[in-house]
Coordinates of C-alpha atoms and ligand atoms in Angstrom, one line a residue:
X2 CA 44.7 127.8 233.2
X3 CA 41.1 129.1 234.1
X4 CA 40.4 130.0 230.7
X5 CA 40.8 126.5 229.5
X6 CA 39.3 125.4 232.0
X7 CA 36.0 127.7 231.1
X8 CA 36.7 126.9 227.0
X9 CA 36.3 123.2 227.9
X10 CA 33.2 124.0 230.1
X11 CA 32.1 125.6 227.5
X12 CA 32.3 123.1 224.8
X13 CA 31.8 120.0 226.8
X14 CA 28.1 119.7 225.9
X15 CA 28.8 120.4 222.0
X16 CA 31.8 117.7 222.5
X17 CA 28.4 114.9 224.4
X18 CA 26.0 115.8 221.4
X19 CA 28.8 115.4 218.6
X20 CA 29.7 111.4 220.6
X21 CA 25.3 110.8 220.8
X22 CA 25.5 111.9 217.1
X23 CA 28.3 109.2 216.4
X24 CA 26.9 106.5 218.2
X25 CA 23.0 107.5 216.5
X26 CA 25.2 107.5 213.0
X27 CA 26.3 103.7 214.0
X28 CA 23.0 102.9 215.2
X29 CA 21.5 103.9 211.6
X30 CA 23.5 102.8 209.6
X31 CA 23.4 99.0 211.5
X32 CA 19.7 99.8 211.0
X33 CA 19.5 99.7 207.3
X34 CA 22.6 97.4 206.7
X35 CA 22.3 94.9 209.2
X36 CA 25.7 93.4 210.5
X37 CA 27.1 93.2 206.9
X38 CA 30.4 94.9 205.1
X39 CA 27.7 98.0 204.4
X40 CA 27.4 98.2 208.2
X41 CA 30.2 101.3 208.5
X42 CA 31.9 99.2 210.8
X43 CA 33.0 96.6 209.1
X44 CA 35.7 98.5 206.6
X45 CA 37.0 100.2 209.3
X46 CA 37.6 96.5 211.2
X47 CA 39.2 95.3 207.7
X48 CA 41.6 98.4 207.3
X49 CA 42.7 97.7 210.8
X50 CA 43.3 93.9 210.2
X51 CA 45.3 95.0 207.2
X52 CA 47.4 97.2 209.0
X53 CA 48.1 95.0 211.9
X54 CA 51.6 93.9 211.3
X55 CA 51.4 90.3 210.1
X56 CA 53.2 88.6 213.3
X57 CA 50.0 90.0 215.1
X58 CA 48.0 88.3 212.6
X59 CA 49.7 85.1 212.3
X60 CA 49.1 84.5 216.6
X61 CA 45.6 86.3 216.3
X62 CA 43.7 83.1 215.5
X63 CA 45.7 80.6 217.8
X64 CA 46.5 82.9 221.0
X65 CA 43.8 85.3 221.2
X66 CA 41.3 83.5 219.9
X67 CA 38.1 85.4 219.2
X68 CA 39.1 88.2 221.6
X69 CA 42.1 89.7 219.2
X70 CA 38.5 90.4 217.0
X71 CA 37.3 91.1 219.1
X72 CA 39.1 94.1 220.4
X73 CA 39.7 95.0 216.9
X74 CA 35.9 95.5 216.4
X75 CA 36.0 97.3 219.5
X76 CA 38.3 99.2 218.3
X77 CA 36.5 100.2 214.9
X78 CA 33.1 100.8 216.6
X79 CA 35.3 103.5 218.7
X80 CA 36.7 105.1 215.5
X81 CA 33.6 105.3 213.5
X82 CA 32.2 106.7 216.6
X83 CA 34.3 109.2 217.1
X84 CA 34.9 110.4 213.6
X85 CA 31.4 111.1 213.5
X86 CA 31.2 112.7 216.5
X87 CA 34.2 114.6 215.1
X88 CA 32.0 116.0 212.3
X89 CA 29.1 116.9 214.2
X90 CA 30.8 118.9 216.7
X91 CA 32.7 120.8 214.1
X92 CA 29.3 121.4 212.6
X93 CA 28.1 122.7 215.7
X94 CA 31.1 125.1 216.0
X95 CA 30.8 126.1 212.9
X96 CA 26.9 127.1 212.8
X97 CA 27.5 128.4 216.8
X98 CA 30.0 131.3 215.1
X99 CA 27.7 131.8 212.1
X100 CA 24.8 132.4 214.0
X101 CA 22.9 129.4 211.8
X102 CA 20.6 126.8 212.8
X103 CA 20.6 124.8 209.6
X104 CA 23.9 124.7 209.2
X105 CA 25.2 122.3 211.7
X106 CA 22.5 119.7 210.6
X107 CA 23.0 119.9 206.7
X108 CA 26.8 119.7 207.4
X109 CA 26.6 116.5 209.9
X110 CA 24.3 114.9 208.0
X111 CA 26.3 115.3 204.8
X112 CA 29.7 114.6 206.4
X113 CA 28.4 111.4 208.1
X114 CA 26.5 110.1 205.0
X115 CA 30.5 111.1 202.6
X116 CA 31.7 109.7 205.6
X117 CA 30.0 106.1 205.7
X118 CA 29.8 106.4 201.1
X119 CA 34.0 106.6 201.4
X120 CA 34.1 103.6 203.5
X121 CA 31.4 101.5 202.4
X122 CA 31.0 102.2 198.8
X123 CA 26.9 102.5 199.4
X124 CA 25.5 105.5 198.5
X125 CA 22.1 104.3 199.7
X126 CA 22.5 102.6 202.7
X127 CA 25.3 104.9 204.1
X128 CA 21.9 107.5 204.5
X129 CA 21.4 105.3 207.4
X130 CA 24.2 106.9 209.4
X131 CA 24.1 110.2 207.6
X132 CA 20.4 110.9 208.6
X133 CA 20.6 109.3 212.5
X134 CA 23.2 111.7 213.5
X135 CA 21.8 114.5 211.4
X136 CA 18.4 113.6 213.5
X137 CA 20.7 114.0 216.9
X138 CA 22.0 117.1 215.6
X139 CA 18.9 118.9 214.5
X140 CA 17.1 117.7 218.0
X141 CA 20.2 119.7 219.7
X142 CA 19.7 122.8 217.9
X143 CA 15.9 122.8 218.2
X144 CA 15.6 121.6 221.8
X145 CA 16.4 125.1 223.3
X146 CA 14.2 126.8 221.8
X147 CA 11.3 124.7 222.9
X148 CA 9.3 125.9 225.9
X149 CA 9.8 122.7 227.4
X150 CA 11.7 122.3 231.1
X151 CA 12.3 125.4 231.2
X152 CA 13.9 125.6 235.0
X153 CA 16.8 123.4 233.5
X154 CA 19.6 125.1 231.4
X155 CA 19.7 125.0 228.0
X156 CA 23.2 122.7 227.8
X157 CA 21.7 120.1 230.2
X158 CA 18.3 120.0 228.2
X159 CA 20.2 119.5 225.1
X160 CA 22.3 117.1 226.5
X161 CA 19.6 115.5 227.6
X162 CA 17.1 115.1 224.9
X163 CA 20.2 114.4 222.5
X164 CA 20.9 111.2 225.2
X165 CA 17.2 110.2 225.4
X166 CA 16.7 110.2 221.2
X167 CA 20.2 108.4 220.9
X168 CA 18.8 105.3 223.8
X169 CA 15.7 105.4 221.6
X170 CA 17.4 105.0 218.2
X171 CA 19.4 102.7 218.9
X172 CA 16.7 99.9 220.3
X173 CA 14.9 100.8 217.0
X174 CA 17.8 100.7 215.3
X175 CA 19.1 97.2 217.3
X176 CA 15.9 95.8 216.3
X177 CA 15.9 96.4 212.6
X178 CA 19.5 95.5 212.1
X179 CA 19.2 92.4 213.7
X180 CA 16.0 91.7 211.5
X181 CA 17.8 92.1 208.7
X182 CA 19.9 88.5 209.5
X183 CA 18.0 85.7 208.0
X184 CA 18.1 81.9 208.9
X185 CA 18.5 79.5 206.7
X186 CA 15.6 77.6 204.7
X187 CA 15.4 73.8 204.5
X188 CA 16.5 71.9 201.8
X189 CA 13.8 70.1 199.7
X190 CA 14.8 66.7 199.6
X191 CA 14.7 66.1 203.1
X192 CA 13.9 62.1 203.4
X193 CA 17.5 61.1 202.4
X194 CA 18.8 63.9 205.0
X195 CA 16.6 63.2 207.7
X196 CA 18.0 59.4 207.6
X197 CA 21.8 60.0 207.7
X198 CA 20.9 62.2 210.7
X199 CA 19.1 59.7 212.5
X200 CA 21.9 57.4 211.7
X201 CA 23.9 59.8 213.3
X202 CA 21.9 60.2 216.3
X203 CA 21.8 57.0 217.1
X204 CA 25.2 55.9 216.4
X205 CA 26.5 58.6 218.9
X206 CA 27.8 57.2 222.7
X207 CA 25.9 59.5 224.5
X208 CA 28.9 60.4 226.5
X209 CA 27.3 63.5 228.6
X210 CA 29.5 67.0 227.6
X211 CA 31.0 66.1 224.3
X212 CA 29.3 67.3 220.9
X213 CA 27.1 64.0 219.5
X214 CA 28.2 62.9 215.7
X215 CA 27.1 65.7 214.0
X216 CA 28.0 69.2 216.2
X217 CA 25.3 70.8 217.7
X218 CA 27.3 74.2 217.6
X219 CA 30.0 73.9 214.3
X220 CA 32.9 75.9 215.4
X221 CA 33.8 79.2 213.6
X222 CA 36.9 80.6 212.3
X223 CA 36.8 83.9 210.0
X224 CA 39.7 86.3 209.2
X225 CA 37.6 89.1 209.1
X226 CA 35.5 90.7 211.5
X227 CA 32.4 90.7 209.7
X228 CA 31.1 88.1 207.2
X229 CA 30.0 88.6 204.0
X230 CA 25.9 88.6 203.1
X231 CA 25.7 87.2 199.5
X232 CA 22.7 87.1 198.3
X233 CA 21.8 83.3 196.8
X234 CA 20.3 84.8 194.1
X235 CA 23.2 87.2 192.5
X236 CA 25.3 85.1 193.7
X237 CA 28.5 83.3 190.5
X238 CA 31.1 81.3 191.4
X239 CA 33.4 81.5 187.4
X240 CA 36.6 78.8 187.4
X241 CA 39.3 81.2 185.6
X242 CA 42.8 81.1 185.4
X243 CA 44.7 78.3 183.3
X244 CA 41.7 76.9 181.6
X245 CA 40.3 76.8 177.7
X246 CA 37.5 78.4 178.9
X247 CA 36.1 80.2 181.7
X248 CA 32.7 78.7 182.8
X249 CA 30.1 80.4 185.5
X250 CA 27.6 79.1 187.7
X251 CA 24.6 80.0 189.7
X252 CA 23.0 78.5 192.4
X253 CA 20.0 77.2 190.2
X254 CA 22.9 75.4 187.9
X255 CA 24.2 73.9 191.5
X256 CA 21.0 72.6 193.1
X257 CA 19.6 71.3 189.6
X258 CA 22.7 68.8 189.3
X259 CA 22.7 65.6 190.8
X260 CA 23.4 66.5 194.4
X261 CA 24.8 64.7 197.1
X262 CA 25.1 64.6 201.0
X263 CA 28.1 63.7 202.8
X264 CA 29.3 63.6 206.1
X265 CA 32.4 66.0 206.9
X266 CA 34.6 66.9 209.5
X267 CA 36.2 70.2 209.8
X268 CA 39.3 71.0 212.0
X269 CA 41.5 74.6 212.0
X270 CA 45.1 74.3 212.1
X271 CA 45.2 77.4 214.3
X272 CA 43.4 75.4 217.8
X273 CA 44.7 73.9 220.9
X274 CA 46.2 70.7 220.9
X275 CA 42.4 69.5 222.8
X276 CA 40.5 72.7 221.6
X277 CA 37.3 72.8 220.4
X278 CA 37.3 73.7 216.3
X279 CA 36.9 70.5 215.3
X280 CA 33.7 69.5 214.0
X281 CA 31.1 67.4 211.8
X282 CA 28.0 67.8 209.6
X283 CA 26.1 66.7 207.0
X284 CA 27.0 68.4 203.9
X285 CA 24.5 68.9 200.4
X286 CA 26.4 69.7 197.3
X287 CA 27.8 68.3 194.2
X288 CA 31.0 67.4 193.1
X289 CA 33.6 70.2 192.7
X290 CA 35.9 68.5 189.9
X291 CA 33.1 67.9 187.6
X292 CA 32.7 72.1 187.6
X293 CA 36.1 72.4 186.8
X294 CA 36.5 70.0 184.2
X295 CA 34.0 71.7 182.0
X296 CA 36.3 74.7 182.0
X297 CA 39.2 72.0 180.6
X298 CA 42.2 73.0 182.9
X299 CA 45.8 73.0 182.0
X300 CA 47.6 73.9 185.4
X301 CA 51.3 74.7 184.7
X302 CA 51.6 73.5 188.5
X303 CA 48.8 71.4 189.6
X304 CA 48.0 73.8 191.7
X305 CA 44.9 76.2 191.8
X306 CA 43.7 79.1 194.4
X307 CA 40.2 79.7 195.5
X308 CA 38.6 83.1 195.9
X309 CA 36.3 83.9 197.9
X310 CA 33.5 87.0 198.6
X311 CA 35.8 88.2 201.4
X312 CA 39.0 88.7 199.8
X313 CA 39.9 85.7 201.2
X314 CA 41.8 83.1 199.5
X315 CA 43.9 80.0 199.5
X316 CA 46.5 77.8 197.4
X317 CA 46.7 74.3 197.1
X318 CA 47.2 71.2 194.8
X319 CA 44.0 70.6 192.4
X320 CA 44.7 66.6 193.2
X321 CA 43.2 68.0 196.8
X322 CA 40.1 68.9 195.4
X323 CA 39.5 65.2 193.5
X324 CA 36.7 64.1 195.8
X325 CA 36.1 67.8 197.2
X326 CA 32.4 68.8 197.2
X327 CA 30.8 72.3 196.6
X328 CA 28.6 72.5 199.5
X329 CA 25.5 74.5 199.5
X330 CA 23.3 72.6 202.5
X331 CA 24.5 71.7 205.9
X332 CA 22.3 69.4 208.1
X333 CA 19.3 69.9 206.1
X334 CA 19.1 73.5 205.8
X335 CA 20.8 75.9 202.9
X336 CA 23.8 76.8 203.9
X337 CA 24.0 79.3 207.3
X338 CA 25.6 82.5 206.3
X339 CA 28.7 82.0 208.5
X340 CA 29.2 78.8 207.4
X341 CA 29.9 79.9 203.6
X342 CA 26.3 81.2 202.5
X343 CA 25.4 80.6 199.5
X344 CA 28.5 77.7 198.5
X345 CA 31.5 76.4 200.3
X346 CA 34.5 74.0 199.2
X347 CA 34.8 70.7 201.1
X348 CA 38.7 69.4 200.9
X349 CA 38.3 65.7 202.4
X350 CA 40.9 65.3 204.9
X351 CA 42.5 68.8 204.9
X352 CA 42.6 71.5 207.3
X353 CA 40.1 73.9 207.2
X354 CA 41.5 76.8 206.1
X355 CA 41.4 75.4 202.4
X356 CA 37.6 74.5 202.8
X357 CA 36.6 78.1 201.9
X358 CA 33.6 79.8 202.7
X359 CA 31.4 82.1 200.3
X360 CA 33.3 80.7 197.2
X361 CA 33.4 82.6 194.6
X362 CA 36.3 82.0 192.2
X363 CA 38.3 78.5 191.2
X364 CA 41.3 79.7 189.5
X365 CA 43.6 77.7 187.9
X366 CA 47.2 78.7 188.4
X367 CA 50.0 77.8 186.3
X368 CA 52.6 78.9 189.2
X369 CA 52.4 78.1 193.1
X370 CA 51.9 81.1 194.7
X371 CA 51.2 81.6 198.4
X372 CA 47.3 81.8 200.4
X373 CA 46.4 84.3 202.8
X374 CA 47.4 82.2 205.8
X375 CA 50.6 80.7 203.8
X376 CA 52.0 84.5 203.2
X377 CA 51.8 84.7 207.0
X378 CA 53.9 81.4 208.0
X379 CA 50.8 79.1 208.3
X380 CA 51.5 75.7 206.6
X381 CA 47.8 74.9 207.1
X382 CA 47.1 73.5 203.2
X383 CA 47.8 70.0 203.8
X384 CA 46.4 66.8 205.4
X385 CA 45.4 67.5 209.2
X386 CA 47.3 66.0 212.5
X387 CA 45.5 62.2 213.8
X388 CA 43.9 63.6 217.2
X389 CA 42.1 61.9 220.0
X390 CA 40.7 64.7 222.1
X391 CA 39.4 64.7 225.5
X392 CA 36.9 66.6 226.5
X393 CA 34.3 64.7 229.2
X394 CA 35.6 63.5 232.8
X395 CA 32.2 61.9 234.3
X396 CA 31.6 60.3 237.5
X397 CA 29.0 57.4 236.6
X398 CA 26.3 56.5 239.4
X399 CA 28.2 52.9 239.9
X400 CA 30.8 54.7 241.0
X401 CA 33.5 54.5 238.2
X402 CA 34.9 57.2 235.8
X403 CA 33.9 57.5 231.9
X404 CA 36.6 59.7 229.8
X405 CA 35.0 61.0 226.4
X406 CA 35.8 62.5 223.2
X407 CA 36.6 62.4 219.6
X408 CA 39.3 61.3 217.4
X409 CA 39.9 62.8 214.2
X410 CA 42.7 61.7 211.2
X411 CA 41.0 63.1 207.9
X412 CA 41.0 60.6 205.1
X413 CA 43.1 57.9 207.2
X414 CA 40.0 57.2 209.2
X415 CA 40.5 55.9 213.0
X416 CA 41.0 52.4 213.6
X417 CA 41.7 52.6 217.4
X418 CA 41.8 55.1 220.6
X419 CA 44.0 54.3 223.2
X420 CA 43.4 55.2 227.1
X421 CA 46.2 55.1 229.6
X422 CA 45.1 56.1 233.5
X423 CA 48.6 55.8 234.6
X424 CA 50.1 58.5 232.8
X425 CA 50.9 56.4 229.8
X426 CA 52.4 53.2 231.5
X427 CA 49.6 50.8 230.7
X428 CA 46.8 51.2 227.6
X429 CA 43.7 50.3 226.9
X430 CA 41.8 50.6 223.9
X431 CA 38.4 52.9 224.1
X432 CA 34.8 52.1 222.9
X433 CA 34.7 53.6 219.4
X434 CA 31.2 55.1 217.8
X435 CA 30.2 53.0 215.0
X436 CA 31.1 54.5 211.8
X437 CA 29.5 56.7 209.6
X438 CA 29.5 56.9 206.1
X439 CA 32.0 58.8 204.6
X440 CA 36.2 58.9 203.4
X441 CA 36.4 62.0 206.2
X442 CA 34.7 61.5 209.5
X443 CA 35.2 61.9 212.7
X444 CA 34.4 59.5 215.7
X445 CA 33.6 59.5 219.4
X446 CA 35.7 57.6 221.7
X447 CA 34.8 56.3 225.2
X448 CA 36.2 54.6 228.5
X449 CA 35.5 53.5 231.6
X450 CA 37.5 53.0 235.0
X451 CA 37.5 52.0 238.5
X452 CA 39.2 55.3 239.3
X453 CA 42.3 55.1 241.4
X454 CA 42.5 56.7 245.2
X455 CA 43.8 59.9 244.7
X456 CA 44.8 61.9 241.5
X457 CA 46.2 60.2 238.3
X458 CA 46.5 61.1 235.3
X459 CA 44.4 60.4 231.9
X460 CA 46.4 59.9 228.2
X461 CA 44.9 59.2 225.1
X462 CA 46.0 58.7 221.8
X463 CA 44.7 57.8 218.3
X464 CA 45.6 54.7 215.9
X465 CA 44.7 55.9 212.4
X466 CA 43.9 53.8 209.5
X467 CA 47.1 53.1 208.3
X468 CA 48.2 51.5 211.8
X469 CA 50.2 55.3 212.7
X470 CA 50.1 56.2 215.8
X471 CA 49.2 59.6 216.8
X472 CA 52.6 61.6 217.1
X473 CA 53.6 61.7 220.9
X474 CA 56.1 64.8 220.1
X475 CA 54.5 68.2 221.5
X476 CA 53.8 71.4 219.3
X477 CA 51.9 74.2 219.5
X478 CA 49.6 75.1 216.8
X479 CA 51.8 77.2 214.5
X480 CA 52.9 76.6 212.1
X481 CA 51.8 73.0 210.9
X482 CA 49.1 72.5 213.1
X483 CA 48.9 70.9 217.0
X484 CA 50.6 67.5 217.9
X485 CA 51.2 65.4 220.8
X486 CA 49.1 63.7 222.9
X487 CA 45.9 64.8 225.1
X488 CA 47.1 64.7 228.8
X489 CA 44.9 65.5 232.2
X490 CA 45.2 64.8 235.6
X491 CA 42.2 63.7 237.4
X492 CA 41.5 64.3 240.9
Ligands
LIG16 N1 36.1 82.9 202.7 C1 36.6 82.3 203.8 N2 36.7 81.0 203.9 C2 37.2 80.4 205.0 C3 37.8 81.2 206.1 C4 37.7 82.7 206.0 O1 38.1 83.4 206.8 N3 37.1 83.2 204.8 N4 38.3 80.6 207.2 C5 38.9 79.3 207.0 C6 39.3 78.6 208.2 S1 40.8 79.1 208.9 C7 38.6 77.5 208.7 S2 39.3 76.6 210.0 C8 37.3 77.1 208.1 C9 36.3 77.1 209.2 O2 35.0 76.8 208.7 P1 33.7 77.1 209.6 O3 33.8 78.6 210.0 O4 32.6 76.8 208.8 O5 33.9 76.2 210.8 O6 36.9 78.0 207.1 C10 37.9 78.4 206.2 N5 37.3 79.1 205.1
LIG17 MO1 41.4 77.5 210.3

């Protein structure tokens, strides 16, 4: 029992150097790659989302939310971490019985570097995490042989100068990773942009704690942990598949053709019946059919599956895509890199999962086959659910109560909110924004009360533009999306 107790002593501070050396490898390698798939996270994070059996998947988005990646992320930084670490303290074993210096740091720096190449495919940029922990490494086999501190033992000055280099790497490294993300540059022809704004602006309530017309903060929904960096200018997006002939496009082909901008609401299948990924912007692009015509499709289905720089893709009818628009602007500026950068698909009046991001590939299909969310139980490829949400309780200074939100029905359009304060006895119809232009908008609802003496409870419900009525039968999210209507009791 002793003896293990003295082996563990023993190799406890090779064990600290080998975990500074992993998390210096990290830090470099987020240093030169920025958080992108090269960062040496990131294929580790895929891997484990491929892994995770698919029931996990299919709840990921709807009951954890961000946190399932969250802890998957957390996960992969730990692994990556630790298989470094892993490699470095064997390095350090090995050169301790050899009696060699070098050793340990040639071999950690070369393992890390094969390491990061095997998972990210980069030669170059995986030197980033190969010489960081090599740098830890060599500082732990030099550092006790300098004449510096010299009333401290050797293990704790290693220990700490390894610690010391590692806290200094990584705010160099922090720095320079987080340099490497780029915002977005405006669009040129701003005039015609800058007026459907204002329009938006001033057509929105005002209703304090509800997004205005066009989201300040556009809600997010990836499958992976990490988004994709494509650069604008290497960036194709080919329509293959059932066609007579393939035909590929740059960004320069996009933005010299007659563009347009369009206002466009966005809504995941996966969210809360009143949750908050639902959203609007002002989209640039240009029309998506007229890039697939030129390709002269002959679906065997109707049907075609987009492909995007993530892997990810989705299945659909092409009759879906007749007024869909390939968006490379939103609000003015190019397109923000987790919002599709450099091209999106805009399906008016569908759920978001079909509008994909980082677009690469239209291809025609000649048989229905199933998307990523589809092979997982989703049915999220059709028209979205009518929904009034509510999502402001005020108390106004003349004493009465103002309810708030938006109501949402795709293509349908809104004709009417409904308000109940008596837990749906009585109905009243809401203030409605004034509309803006465009076949798949949102709008923002409003209503004010003499509030009742004591608690009551608040209903809403949307009218769409066919006269439906906004289903009043409950359902969680999977697998066709929330219904039912917005209830809260207000005290
Ligand atoms: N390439 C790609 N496109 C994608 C996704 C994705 O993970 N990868 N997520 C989809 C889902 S589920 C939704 S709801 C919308 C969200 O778009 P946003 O992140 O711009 O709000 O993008 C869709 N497009
Ligand atoms: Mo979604």
């Amino acid at each position: 029992m002793s003896r293990i107790v003295t082996l563990v002593r023993r190799a406890l501070p090779t064990v600290l150097v080998g975990v500074f050396a992993g998390v210096a490898g990290v830090v470099g390698s987020f240093a030169v790659a920025g958080y992108t798939p090269t960062f040496v996270v990131s294929p580790v994070a895929d891997l484990l989302r491929t892994v995770m059996p698919d029931v996990v998947v299919r709840y990921a988005i709807t009951v954890l939310g961000s946190l399932g990646q969250q802890l998957n992320l957390l996960t992969a930084f730990l692994l990556v971490i630790g298989g470094i670490a892993t490699i470095a303290a064997l390095s350090l074993f090995v050169g301790q019985w050899l009696t060699n210096r070098a050793l340990p740091v040639v071999l950690t720096t070369v393992g890390t570097w094969g390491m990061a190449v095997m998972l990210t495919g980069s030669l170059l940029l995986s030197l980033g995490a190969g010489l960081a922990a090599g740098a830890v490494v060599l500082l732990a086999v030099a550092v006790p042989s300098l004449p510096i501190a010299t009333g401290i033992d050797e293990d704790r000055r290693t220990v700490l100068a390894t610690a010391l280099s590692v806290l200094g790497l990584s705010a160099g490294g922090y720095v320079l990773g987080t340099q490497r993300t780029t915002t977005p540059e405006s669009l040129s022809r701003t005039e015609q942009i800058q007026r459907l704004l204002d329009d938006a602006d001033a057509k929105s309530l005002g209703v304090t704690g509800i997004e205005p017309l066009v989201s300040e903060t556009f809600y997010e929904v990836d499958y992976s942990a990490v988004n994709p960096a494509v650069d604008g200018d290497d960036w194709t997006l080919t329509v293959t598949g059932a066609v007579e002939r393939e035909v590929t496009y740059t960004l320069d082909d996009l933005t010299s053709m007659q563009s347009e901008d369009r206002f466009e609401t966005l809504r995941c299948v996966g969210e809360d019946l009143n949750g908050h990924k639902m959203d609007n912007a002002l989209w640039t692009g240009v029309p998506i059919m007229d890039l697939v015509e030129r390709a002269n499709p002959h679906s065997g289905c109707g049907c075609v599956m987009l492909r995007a720089a993530d892997d990810y893709y989705e299945e659909f009818p092409i009759a879906a895509m007749e007024n869909g628009l390939l968006a490379y602007g939103m609000n003015g500026t190019e397109l923000p890199r987790a919002h599709g950068h450099p091209a999106r698909a805009l399906i008016p009046g569908h759920w978001g999962e079909i509008n994909v991001k980082w677009l690469t590939e239209i291809e025609i299909l000649d048989r229905e086959v199933d998307g990523y969310w589809e092979k997982r139980g989703w049915h999220g490829t059709g028209p979205v659910n009518t929904v009034a949400k509510l999502h402001a309780v005020n108390d106004l200074d003349d004493g009465r109560t103002e309810v708030g939100g938006h109501a949402y029905a795709g293509t349908r359009g809104i004709r009417s909110v409904e308000v109940s304060t008596d837990s749906g006895g009585t109905w009243t119809e809401a203030t409605l924004s004034a509309e803006l232009p465009g076949d798949d908008v949102w709008r923002q609802w409003r209503y004010a009360y003499d509030p009742p003496t004591g608690s009551h409870e608040v209903v809403v419900r949307a009218i769409d533009g066919t006269g439906a009525r906004q289903s009043s039968e409950r359902s969680g999210a999977f697998p066709s999306g929330p219904t039912g209507w917005v209830a809260q009791t207000i005290d």
